[in-house]
Amino acid sequence: MSDVIDRPMLDQEKTAATRLKIIDCDIHPSIHSHSDLNEFLPKRWQQHLKEYGSHLRTPYIGTTPYPRSSPLIARRDAWPPTGGVPGSDLDFMRKQHLDPFDVEFGILQVLDLFIFSQQNLEFGAAIQRAINDWQLAFWAHRDPRLKASILVGQDGSDLGLAEIERCAKTGEYIQINVSPRANEPLGRRRYWPIYERAQELDLPLGIHVGGYGGHAPTGGGWPSYYCEEHQSNAHTVASNLTSLVLEGVPERFPKLKIVFIEGGFGWIPATMWRMDQHFERFRSEVPHLKRRPSEYVKEHFWFTTQPIDEPDEAKHLRQLIEWVGIDRLLFSSDYPHWDYDDARYAFKTPLTEAERRKIFNSNARAVYKF
Amino acid sequence: MAVTRIDCDIHPAVGGTRTTLLPYLSDHWKEQVVSRAIDGLDLNSYPPSMPLSGRADWRPADGRKPGSDLAMVQRGAFDQLGASHAICNVVYGAQAVFDPYMAADFCKAINDWIAAEWLARDTRLRASIVVPIQAPDLAVEEIERRAGDNRFVSILVPSQNEMLLGRRHYWPIYQAAEKYRLPIAIHAGSAYRGAPSSIGWPSYRYEYYLAEAQAFQAQTLSLIYEGVFGKYPGLTVVLMESGVSWLPAFMWRANKTWRGVRVEVPWVEREPAAIIRDHFRVTMQPFDAPMDATSVADIIDQIGSDKMFLFASDYPHWQFDGDDPVPPHLPAGLVKQMCEDNPLETFPRLKLSS
Amino acid sequence: MTRHIVARTSEIPAGGNKVFGLDGRDIVVFHVNGEFFALLNRCPHEGAPLEKAACVARLTSPAPGIYQRDRVGEMLRCPWHGWEFDIRNGQSWFDPNRFRIRSYPVAVESGAELQKGPYVAETFPVHIEDNYVIVEV
Ligand code: FES
């Protein structure tokens, strides 16, 4: 990291970005306002949204429990000149992100309206339907690089399954996204029908951090600060990974591909080591596991790279990448959010051309069958 | 004494409130415990019969809890595992009861019991003060009560309580800890006030045990960001049975977040990793490292401070087989340091001659 | 060192900034507390455009809950990851020696003074009655 001071853009960096044809697995589009959804949302639910709003397991109606580090958690330069919120203007997104980085495909991750965390399950399902339609109409149909996921709340699993069917029929969605903080840990049986269907449809299961499940963000309780909550995202992902592995989801659905999004990847090696370390001791509690936990991780799970870790020494990042495995990593920028990773500078350690290609493109190409 | 080898984490077991602790309870709680059958307070975190809770050869033949028999603990921790000294950490449900006065009396009884029946019988033993974490003022009273007894070398608190440990609520405990040179020993164990992770209640004890590592991470961040070490610069925190290999990535992420969001906590003036290296220590069972020497060396290098590591067996917990609690592939110099120098520095009251 | 006349002082509003291309670099000139500061318009971390940075106070604290603000507006908070930099010298708050933004000397001079030269402002008409921002690159 010592070479980053006062660094004009090097030619090689300019070309590195363009040469790569990046697949960005985490781009956040936003609605301008609720009315964007009107054409996709039945009157009854428009009215509901207006009168009752979002009912979440959080204290405030107008903002998140922990004030974020910037307005709408966005990069301050991502507000479109045309007005509207960051991520709401396709032209500006093209100009600021898709074109300069030569994004070959960008996977949309919608977080608007805390789509997975609505307490009223019917309302949640209606919003999810509307957002799923909106992703195609406002984004994927207007820019073929952008790919939509089927968002389904897994706690109303009948509604979720119906929505999967409805969307899958179109053949336009590339992933099924579920909440990371549902009523129960993600490995639990009640969610298996969704995993079974995802496997049958050969659609990866995407799990993007965020949302509110009502539990404290940490096992020790509620922190005071956003800087604690932000790091707890890594805990959420690690817990979900262990839940899915230990409940035997990869064992039961061996063709299911699971992608963790925006969890970073620093926590993965230690989580695998810890799972393996204690496996023998607890094996009789999880007799359905036929292999060591890390073996499932290395075959069935993928991880998007942002927010990337920034150890002081480049070799440490290198060691981390090798522990996780180059094949498991999918580049993501998190555009337009403040903790965004810039494809040119995020990996502050040398990668070979082949490794670069895998992380920035071909791993995702294989997972999503582009 | 041949080699100094201080085992920083062993677990004597409380048989029960109506048995082990009864003689040490106040008259009121004696009567309550008996008349209401208040017992069975083993923490859900460590069911005694679970394999992890007791290695087979460390379980009393009569079916009592592992760690409940002094002679057996002496044979295991000292003769077999080669410790020269050992710190007793009594992980028991006294620290999880809801009634703060019951908690205080139970904790006091535990400390009296450990002093009378363990420390008094074997001068190689030391102990952590078990405090009623539910009520900081009562915890401070208990610390004051033990402060004159140097056999108590640290203060034991569970890793999952009613709130995160950095909160101001707990600061009187840290003030007393600093004053009496008692490090805070956070040991794995939950009061089950909330789910052990943000995603909810796990199905398996295995899963719960894995999540413990994250609770330690949350506690570490909480203590740092709430400004505890600025307020009590002499305070040391020991993470016990936390796992260790998560530290590097955890520190990187903490540094990264702090660089961008430190305006939230301007009293934190140094990178979290630097604060961790100065104020935190970890016991080395379990280490949770991969089995190859290169990776072990990398992890140690990434952590970046040889001072943080403390030798521990976690006896009678079943973390390893055989007679050597030192995780494989650690460099010899480090092993010596973690067995002697680091514990002596971490637990200043641990005077070997006493 | 080349001295560039980049703008009339009135063109950069108080609390605002303006970006200039000088010698192939984007340089951003801030106008804060009546002074002008010139910095490379790229964050040393991942290259964010600093023209979008927030100008904030220098925030320190002797103890939890006590917020001491000074030099209001003289710290840049990067528009992306929020690193803070001293607008006067480009040094980062968290590691001033290792991470800093390249900064450039700035002067304000009157048109009358500038008429005497030497300066680089081939296409820049200088009027005696105005004041100008000069950046040395
Ligand atoms: S780009 Fe400025 S802080 Fe990251």
Coordinates of C-alpha atoms in Angstrom, one line a residue, chain A residues 1-2 4-9 69 74-77 308 310 312 338-342 344-346 348, chain C residues 25 40 42 44-47 49 52-54 77-83 97-102 104:
Chain A
M1 CA 0.0 0.0 0.0
S2 CA 3.0 2.3 0.2
V4 CA -0.6 4.7 -3.4
I5 CA 0.5 8.1 -2.5
D6 CA 0.1 10.8 -5.1
R7 CA -0.4 8.3 -7.8
P8 CA -1.6 9.6 -11.2
M9 CA -3.4 6.9 -13.1
S69 CA -21.5 7.2 7.2
A74 CA -23.7 6.3 -1.1
R75 CA -20.5 7.6 -2.6
R76 CA -20.9 11.4 -2.5
D77 CA -20.1 11.6 -6.2
I308 CA -12.0 -6.1 0.3
E310 CA -6.6 -4.0 3.2
D312 CA -0.8 -3.3 5.5
W338 CA -19.7 4.5 0.0
D339 CA -17.7 1.3 0.8
Y340 CA -17.4 0.7 -2.9
D341 CA -14.3 -1.2 -4.3
D342 CA -12.6 0.3 -7.4
R344 CA -8.4 -0.9 -10.5
Y345 CA -7.1 -0.5 -7.0
A346 CA -9.0 -2.8 -4.8
K348 CA -3.5 -4.3 -3.5
Chain C
R25 CA -3.2 16.5 -13.9
L40 CA -4.5 16.6 -6.7
R42 CA -7.6 12.0 -6.6
P44 CA -4.6 8.3 -2.6
H45 CA -6.7 5.4 -1.5
E46 CA -8.7 4.3 -4.5
G47 CA -8.7 7.4 -6.6
P49 CA -12.5 12.6 -7.0
K52 CA -16.8 15.8 -4.1
A53 CA -15.2 15.6 -0.7
A54 CA -17.0 17.1 2.3
R77 CA -13.5 13.7 4.0
C78 CA -13.2 11.5 0.9
P79 CA -16.4 11.0 -1.0
W80 CA -16.0 7.3 -1.0
H81 CA -14.5 5.6 2.0
G82 CA -14.4 8.6 4.3
W83 CA -10.7 9.0 4.9
N97 CA 3.3 10.2 6.8
R98 CA 2.2 7.3 4.7
F99 CA -1.0 8.5 3.2
R100 CA -1.4 12.0 1.8
I101 CA -2.8 13.8 -1.1
R102 CA -0.3 15.7 -3.2
Y104 CA 0.4 22.4 -4.4

